[in-house]
Amino acid sequence: MSITAVVKKNTYFDSVSLMSISTRANQLPGVEQAFVAMGTEMNKGVLSNLGLLTPDLGAAGTGDLVIVVEAGEEADHTALLAEIEDLLVQKAPSARGGADTVTYRTIDGAARAVPEANLAIVAVNGAYAGREARKALENGLHVMVFSDNVPIEEEVRLKQLAHSKGLFMMGPDCGTAIINNVALCFGNAVRPGTVGVVAASGTGAQEVSVRIHALGAGVSQLIGTGGRDLSEQVGGIMMIDGIRALADDPGTSVIVLVSKPPAPAVQDKVLAEIAGAGKPVVVYFVGGSEAAVTAAGGHFAASTQDAALQAVRLGVDAHAAVDELAAKQVDEVCARLAPEQRYVRGLFCGGTLCDESMYALLEVSDNVWSNIQKDPGRRLTAGSPSVGHTFLDFGDDDFTNGRPHPMIDPSLRLARLVQEAEDPQVAVILMDFVLGFGAHEDPVGVTLPAIAQARKIASDAGRHLEIVGYVLGTDLDTPDLAAQVAALEAAGVTVTRSSTETGRFARETARKAHRA
Amino acid sequence: MSTQATSLFTSDLSVVNVGLAMFDRDLTAQGAQVTTLDWTPPGGGSPEVLAALDALEDPRVAERTDAANAEAVDRIIGARPMLVGFGRAIDVVPGMTPTTILHAGPPITWDRMAGAMKGAVTGALVFEGLARDLDDAERLAASGEITFSPCHEHDCVGSMAGVTSASMYMHVVRNETHGNTAFTNLSEQMAKILRMGANDESVIERLVWMRDVLGPMLKEAMEIGGPVDLRLLLSQALHMGDECHNRNIAGTLLLTQALTPALLQTSFTTEQKKEVFDFIAGSDYFSGPTWLAMAKAAMDAAHGIEGSTIVTTMARNGVEFGLRVSGLPGNQWLTGPAQPVIGPMFAGFKPEDAGLDIGDSAISETYGFGGFAMATAPAIVALVGGTVQEAVAFTRDMGEITTTQNPNVTIPALGFEGIPTGIDVRKVLATGILPVINTAIAHREAGIGMIGAGITHPPAAVFEQAARALARTVA
């Protein structure tokens, strides 16, 4: 052990800085003990007690800085002293920080500090989401609850509170909205326009907005009400408030309503709002009743495509049109199938996309199984093998429990794709690929290896396996819609042009495969 | 509906984003203003604590609580603590006896005391002549003949070990607004001193001098000079760069300035007067305890308001951290383990030498200065990590867990905002932000003294207990 001491004459540091410097000096590699202090009587006393007080140090005054380093014989004392002296030269703190990096821990704090804040996105564990949403509403903020697993009683309380305050309480279980041309959570880049949408379905809302964009029109506001809004318990509180808001909005010329099948009483209540809207209202409730919609003065839509088309015709461009599915395309696929290849398997990220295709197939067959089947006798769970025509919504709670949404984490769906390819009865596998904000950065790219594997399994067994893919997105989205489509086509996938067309394709191949 | 929705549709979107950082990027890319929270589950995620918090935040309950808290902070802000005199503990402190030893923090028995507190207790017993030497003092302390009691239960606060015995001189601080009085003993200045656990002859000698010269001279000076408005001095000291807990340079100058004319007129010899001024000049800590008594006088006035969730006491005995809340009247202590103090140490000491958090001095933060006012004391940012921005962030964070700002005590660098005032148990749990406490570090062993300074926090458990206890009172 050896000791090096230096006295820096007339060099003042305050005691707090010196404590901090001493602490850091003692942490330098190689330092056994370091002492950095002013040459006060007290400090010289400490040095004396430690047996370190040399005559030089004893002569130091209160205005002199004393540095003493104890280190191993082999240590480079000069270098250690230099390192300690570096510690004395504090770099001026950078100008970063200050007001623009202030962080807030609570909605209360943020709302106080940002008075112009007008909306909160809540994406925390469902056990806490209700509390955060309530805080936001109490602070006068509109709310989008992205979280799943919010108890329905809590949703009702929150929506009643929101309604009483004249605020939107969007979600839970439908993380899609476009407010003032800004997509919230899961959403696509669509052009601004005059079509207003109120949707109790996330991907249903995305699909309708994307179709509207594809028709050359745009969206004024898209209000995502939450997937359970039209249930008996919630009673359509937000859809009704949404209709009224869009009815009052001068920027909206036509209104589209989208939902999975609503509770009948709630459907009546919602439809009763249509007459007073003073604007055309197009209604697409999956599997809904045309008579009820028409009787209420609404425009019935049989599909997402139809809903977008009617809305654009009613509010923007009377001559808007879409291409029909070519029968030839279906015939070509069916011609390549073996007789035992009879079934469609749909592997979906989007709940409404899954529902829409499933309902299309239900028009030609009862043998349709799904984890979102209305008929409990034909309902599957996440673990059960496919039966007949099977449609799986990988975004349903059964699959997402404890893991991210399949629009972000595709692993379960990829495994299922390979599994389905092993089944000699499978004719067509349907898949959706959702682009846009919040979604996976390359949903097609991440699936291509599994597609190749599935096709190889089938071809090794001497079968043709038809994989049909639909990419939900616009030319303004990232990643690029055209590139995603091209990548699918290059992999031998048949690409459809809408959710509705995907369903029709499935229905027609099923019909023809059954006949064969 | 229409008004709110219309105003949303016609405003620029400004989003508060809670939970997923990726939405911040998406929204920013679309040109929306985004404020993303640094969010953690409230109540530490415990369902029981969350239930208590929900009960306290129920709108009907919250309305009463908010009113009670408004009253509590009114009293804190409105308190006008005046230094009115000095006197021996036995003469001025309620419930004091010749064999009473007051200590910092919540109640504790001799056998469980931290090393620093044991060192201070034995030193005090020798100083009082109750024991021949330190060994004898240990025997006496363990004998059951000595009454140990928390300072806080006697209108007192004691810094570090807080050990206060009958013949020690005390500040007498009267709250002119509410009529209550608070006490604390005199500063022994820094390092090797009784309140830090040191107890050798030099320590006892100093205490004797303080009892025989400093204390009586201060007492006489107050009789000549009259009351000193402490809140005013505190406010000035903050403007001069003290936070008045770990930095007391300006405050000491101000207090000395106020006392000096009267000190000069006392009946003591010039040599004794010089001793007193040398003592004051010997460290910057002379005014440290004075602010503690000031804060205590204000906080006691806010204690015992039905339904209030405002913290009125944070105090530590070196083993346990103790909390008292206004709505839980009297001496209902909520306790949890005392925490380590993180900060630089004097040369020659290492973190393993440090005792745990100790002292009643956290009354500073309970009132709103000390760690809560770090933004006003750039000279000691080394204690909190190094940059002025970090110091400002401490004060801003404390603003999130307090009820209001004290307009009588302000921070120039923050546009003369008042210090964050009235720690609300509900807000601590809702934000997950714990109060920050600036404090000294005493050695873990008896007899050594101060070895550093830094910051610490209460254990979250004391706030969780408080929420449950408060929820029971409103249920």
CSV table of C-alpha atoms in Angstrom, one decimal, chain A residues 156-396:
chain,number,residue,atom,x,y,z
A,156,VAL,CA,-71.5,1.0,-17.7
A,157,ARG,CA,-70.6,3.3,-14.8
A,158,LEU,CA,-68.0,5.0,-16.9
A,159,LYS,CA,-70.2,5.5,-19.9
A,160,GLN,CA,-73.0,6.9,-17.7
A,161,LEU,CA,-70.5,9.3,-16.2
A,162,ALA,CA,-69.2,10.3,-19.7
A,163,HIS,CA,-72.8,10.8,-21.0
A,164,SER,CA,-73.7,13.0,-18.0
A,165,LYS,CA,-70.6,15.1,-18.8
A,166,GLY,CA,-71.2,15.2,-22.5
A,167,LEU,CA,-67.9,13.4,-23.1
A,168,PHE,CA,-67.0,10.4,-25.3
A,169,MET,CA,-66.0,7.2,-23.5
A,170,MET,CA,-64.7,5.1,-26.4
A,171,GLY,CA,-63.8,1.4,-25.9
A,172,PRO,CA,-63.0,-0.9,-24.2
A,173,ASP,CA,-62.5,-3.8,-26.5
A,174,CYS,CA,-62.4,-1.8,-29.7
A,175,GLY,CA,-59.2,0.2,-29.9
A,176,THR,CA,-60.0,2.2,-33.0
A,177,ALA,CA,-61.0,5.8,-33.6
A,178,ILE,CA,-60.2,8.7,-35.9
A,179,ILE,CA,-60.7,12.1,-34.3
A,180,ASN,CA,-59.9,15.2,-36.3
A,181,ASN,CA,-58.0,13.0,-38.8
A,182,VAL,CA,-55.8,11.6,-36.2
A,183,ALA,CA,-56.0,7.8,-35.8
A,184,LEU,CA,-56.0,6.7,-32.2
A,185,CYS,CA,-54.5,3.3,-31.2
A,186,PHE,CA,-55.2,0.8,-34.0
A,187,GLY,CA,-56.2,2.8,-37.1
A,188,ASN,CA,-55.3,3.5,-40.7
A,189,ALA,CA,-54.2,6.6,-42.5
A,190,VAL,CA,-57.3,7.6,-44.4
A,191,ARG,CA,-58.0,10.8,-46.1
A,192,PRO,CA,-60.1,13.5,-44.4
A,193,GLY,CA,-63.7,13.7,-45.6
A,194,THR,CA,-67.3,13.9,-44.7
A,195,VAL,CA,-68.3,10.3,-43.9
A,196,GLY,CA,-68.8,9.9,-40.1
A,197,VAL,CA,-68.5,6.5,-38.6
A,198,VAL,CA,-69.7,5.1,-35.2
A,199,ALA,CA,-68.5,1.6,-34.7
A,200,ALA,CA,-68.7,-1.0,-31.9
A,201,SER,CA,-66.1,-3.0,-33.7
A,202,GLY,CA,-62.5,-2.3,-34.1
A,203,THR,CA,-61.4,-4.0,-37.3
A,204,GLY,CA,-64.9,-3.4,-38.7
A,205,ALA,CA,-64.3,0.3,-38.2
A,206,GLN,CA,-60.9,0.0,-39.8
A,207,GLU,CA,-62.3,-1.9,-42.7
A,208,VAL,CA,-65.1,0.6,-43.4
A,209,SER,CA,-62.7,3.6,-43.2
A,210,VAL,CA,-60.2,1.9,-45.5
A,211,ARG,CA,-63.0,1.1,-48.0
A,212,ILE,CA,-64.3,4.7,-47.9
A,213,HIS,CA,-60.7,5.8,-48.6
A,214,ALA,CA,-60.4,3.3,-51.5
A,215,LEU,CA,-63.6,4.8,-53.0
A,216,GLY,CA,-61.9,8.2,-53.1
A,217,ALA,CA,-63.8,9.6,-50.2
A,218,GLY,CA,-62.7,10.4,-46.6
A,219,VAL,CA,-63.7,10.2,-43.0
A,220,SER,CA,-64.8,13.1,-40.8
A,221,GLN,CA,-64.8,11.4,-37.5
A,222,LEU,CA,-64.7,7.7,-36.5
A,223,ILE,CA,-66.0,7.0,-33.0
A,224,GLY,CA,-65.1,3.6,-31.7
A,225,THR,CA,-67.7,2.8,-29.0
A,226,GLY,CA,-66.3,-0.4,-27.6
A,227,GLY,CA,-67.2,-3.9,-28.6
A,228,ARG,CA,-69.9,-4.4,-25.9
A,229,ASP,CA,-71.6,-1.0,-26.3
A,230,LEU,CA,-74.6,-2.6,-28.0
A,231,SER,CA,-75.0,-5.3,-25.4
A,232,GLU,CA,-78.0,-5.4,-23.1
A,233,GLN,CA,-76.1,-4.1,-20.2
A,234,VAL,CA,-74.4,-1.1,-21.8
A,235,GLY,CA,-77.4,-0.3,-23.9
A,236,GLY,CA,-75.7,1.5,-26.7
A,237,ILE,CA,-74.9,4.6,-24.6
A,238,MET,CA,-71.9,5.6,-26.7
A,239,MET,CA,-73.4,4.7,-30.1
A,240,ILE,CA,-76.4,6.9,-29.4
A,241,ASP,CA,-74.1,9.8,-28.2
A,242,GLY,CA,-71.9,9.2,-31.2
A,243,ILE,CA,-74.9,9.5,-33.6
A,244,ARG,CA,-76.0,12.7,-32.0
A,245,ALA,CA,-72.5,14.2,-32.1
A,246,LEU,CA,-72.1,13.4,-35.8
A,247,ALA,CA,-75.7,14.6,-36.5
A,248,ASP,CA,-74.6,18.0,-35.0
A,249,ASP,CA,-71.2,18.0,-36.7
A,250,PRO,CA,-71.3,20.3,-39.8
A,251,GLY,CA,-68.2,18.4,-41.2
A,252,THR,CA,-70.2,15.2,-41.5
A,253,SER,CA,-72.6,14.6,-44.4
A,254,VAL,CA,-73.5,10.9,-43.9
A,255,ILE,CA,-73.2,8.5,-41.0
A,256,VAL,CA,-72.2,4.8,-40.9
A,257,LEU,CA,-73.0,2.5,-38.0
A,258,VAL,CA,-71.0,-0.7,-37.7
A,259,SER,CA,-71.4,-3.4,-35.1
A,260,LYS,CA,-71.3,-7.1,-34.5
A,261,PRO,CA,-74.8,-8.5,-33.9
A,262,PRO,CA,-76.4,-6.2,-31.2
A,263,ALA,CA,-78.8,-7.1,-28.5
A,264,PRO,CA,-82.3,-6.8,-30.1
A,265,ALA,CA,-83.7,-4.3,-27.6
A,266,VAL,CA,-80.5,-2.2,-28.0
A,267,GLN,CA,-80.7,-2.4,-31.7
A,268,ASP,CA,-84.2,-0.9,-31.5
A,269,LYS,CA,-83.0,1.9,-29.3
A,270,VAL,CA,-80.1,2.8,-31.6
A,271,LEU,CA,-82.3,2.6,-34.7
A,272,ALA,CA,-84.7,5.0,-33.1
A,273,GLU,CA,-82.0,7.6,-33.1
A,274,ILE,CA,-81.7,7.5,-36.9
A,275,ALA,CA,-84.8,9.4,-37.8
A,276,GLY,CA,-83.7,12.5,-35.8
A,277,ALA,CA,-80.2,12.6,-37.3
A,278,GLY,CA,-81.2,14.7,-40.2
A,279,LYS,CA,-78.6,13.0,-42.3
A,280,PRO,CA,-78.5,9.7,-44.2
A,281,VAL,CA,-77.5,6.8,-41.9
A,282,VAL,CA,-76.1,3.6,-43.2
A,283,VAL,CA,-76.3,0.6,-40.9
A,284,TYR,CA,-74.1,-2.5,-41.1
A,285,PHE,CA,-74.8,-4.8,-38.1
A,286,VAL,CA,-73.2,-8.2,-38.9
A,287,GLY,CA,-76.1,-10.5,-39.5
A,288,GLY,CA,-78.6,-7.7,-39.0
A,289,SER,CA,-82.2,-7.3,-40.1
A,290,GLU,CA,-82.8,-5.3,-43.2
A,291,ALA,CA,-86.5,-4.8,-42.3
A,292,ALA,CA,-85.7,-3.2,-39.0
A,293,VAL,CA,-83.1,-0.8,-40.5
A,294,THR,CA,-85.4,0.2,-43.3
A,295,ALA,CA,-88.4,0.7,-41.1
A,296,ALA,CA,-86.3,3.0,-38.9
A,297,GLY,CA,-85.4,5.1,-42.0
A,298,GLY,CA,-81.9,3.9,-42.3
A,299,HIS,CA,-80.0,2.4,-45.2
A,300,PHE,CA,-79.3,-1.2,-44.7
A,301,ALA,CA,-75.9,-2.5,-45.6
A,302,ALA,CA,-75.2,-6.2,-46.0
A,303,SER,CA,-71.4,-6.0,-45.7
A,304,THR,CA,-68.6,-3.6,-44.8
A,305,GLN,CA,-68.0,-3.0,-48.5
A,306,ASP,CA,-71.7,-2.3,-49.0
A,307,ALA,CA,-71.7,0.1,-46.0
A,308,ALA,CA,-68.8,2.1,-47.4
A,309,LEU,CA,-70.2,2.1,-50.9
A,310,GLN,CA,-73.6,3.3,-49.8
A,311,ALA,CA,-72.2,6.0,-47.5
A,312,VAL,CA,-70.0,7.3,-50.3
A,313,ARG,CA,-72.9,7.3,-52.8
A,314,LEU,CA,-75.3,9.0,-50.3
A,315,GLY,CA,-72.9,11.6,-49.1
A,316,VAL,CA,-70.0,12.2,-51.5
A,317,ASP,CA,-70.2,10.6,-55.0
A,318,ALA,CA,-73.4,9.1,-56.3
A,319,HIS,CA,-71.5,7.2,-59.0
A,320,ALA,CA,-69.0,5.4,-56.7
A,321,ALA,CA,-68.6,1.7,-57.6
A,322,VAL,CA,-66.6,-1.4,-56.8
A,323,ASP,CA,-65.6,-4.4,-58.9
A,324,GLU,CA,-67.4,-7.7,-58.3
A,325,LEU,CA,-65.6,-10.9,-57.5
A,326,ALA,CA,-64.8,-12.7,-60.7
A,327,ALA,CA,-66.5,-16.2,-60.8
A,328,LYS,CA,-63.6,-17.4,-63.0
A,329,GLN,CA,-61.1,-16.9,-60.1
A,330,VAL,CA,-63.2,-19.2,-57.9
A,331,ASP,CA,-63.5,-21.8,-60.6
A,332,GLU,CA,-59.8,-21.9,-61.2
A,333,VAL,CA,-59.1,-22.6,-57.5
A,334,CYS,CA,-61.8,-25.3,-57.3
A,335,ALA,CA,-60.5,-27.1,-60.3
A,336,ARG,CA,-57.2,-27.6,-58.5
A,337,LEU,CA,-58.7,-29.1,-55.4
A,338,ALA,CA,-58.9,-32.9,-54.6
A,339,PRO,CA,-62.4,-34.2,-53.8
A,340,GLU,CA,-61.7,-34.5,-50.0
A,341,GLN,CA,-60.6,-30.9,-49.8
A,342,ARG,CA,-63.9,-29.4,-48.8
A,343,TYR,CA,-63.4,-27.0,-45.9
A,344,VAL,CA,-62.5,-23.4,-45.3
A,345,ARG,CA,-60.3,-22.4,-42.4
A,346,GLY,CA,-60.2,-18.8,-41.5
A,347,LEU,CA,-57.3,-17.5,-39.3
A,348,PHE,CA,-58.1,-13.9,-38.4
A,349,CYS,CA,-56.6,-11.0,-36.4
A,350,GLY,CA,-59.7,-8.9,-36.9
A,351,GLY,CA,-62.8,-9.9,-35.1
A,352,THR,CA,-65.2,-8.3,-37.5
A,353,LEU,CA,-63.3,-9.5,-40.5
A,354,CYS,CA,-63.7,-13.1,-39.1
A,355,ASP,CA,-67.3,-12.5,-38.4
A,356,GLU,CA,-68.0,-11.1,-41.8
A,357,SER,CA,-66.4,-14.1,-43.6
A,358,MET,CA,-68.1,-16.5,-41.3
A,359,TYR,CA,-71.5,-15.0,-41.9
A,360,ALA,CA,-70.9,-15.3,-45.6
A,361,LEU,CA,-70.2,-19.0,-45.3
A,362,LEU,CA,-73.2,-19.5,-43.1
A,363,GLU,CA,-75.3,-18.6,-46.1
A,364,VAL,CA,-74.3,-22.0,-47.7
A,365,SER,CA,-73.5,-24.3,-44.8
A,366,ASP,CA,-74.4,-25.0,-41.2
A,367,ASN,CA,-71.2,-26.8,-40.6
A,368,VAL,CA,-69.4,-23.7,-39.4
A,369,TRP,CA,-67.4,-23.7,-36.2
A,370,SER,CA,-65.7,-20.8,-34.4
A,371,ASN,CA,-64.6,-19.4,-31.1
A,372,ILE,CA,-67.0,-16.5,-31.8
A,373,GLN,CA,-69.9,-18.6,-33.0
A,374,LYS,CA,-73.3,-17.4,-31.8
A,375,ASP,CA,-74.5,-21.0,-31.7
A,376,PRO,CA,-73.0,-22.5,-28.5
A,377,GLY,CA,-73.2,-26.0,-30.0
A,378,ARG,CA,-70.6,-25.0,-32.7
A,379,ARG,CA,-68.3,-23.0,-30.5
A,380,LEU,CA,-64.6,-23.8,-30.3
A,381,THR,CA,-62.0,-22.8,-27.7
A,382,ALA,CA,-58.5,-21.7,-28.4
A,383,GLY,CA,-57.1,-25.2,-27.8
A,384,SER,CA,-59.7,-27.2,-29.8
A,385,PRO,CA,-58.9,-28.7,-33.2
A,386,SER,CA,-60.7,-27.4,-36.3
A,387,VAL,CA,-64.0,-28.9,-37.3
A,388,GLY,CA,-65.7,-28.5,-40.8
A,389,HIS,CA,-65.5,-24.9,-41.8
A,390,THR,CA,-63.6,-23.2,-38.9
A,391,PHE,CA,-63.2,-19.5,-38.3
A,392,LEU,CA,-60.8,-18.4,-35.5
A,393,ASP,CA,-60.6,-14.8,-34.2
A,394,PHE,CA,-57.1,-14.7,-32.7
A,395,GLY,CA,-58.0,-11.3,-31.2
A,396,ASP,CA,-60.6,-12.8,-28.9
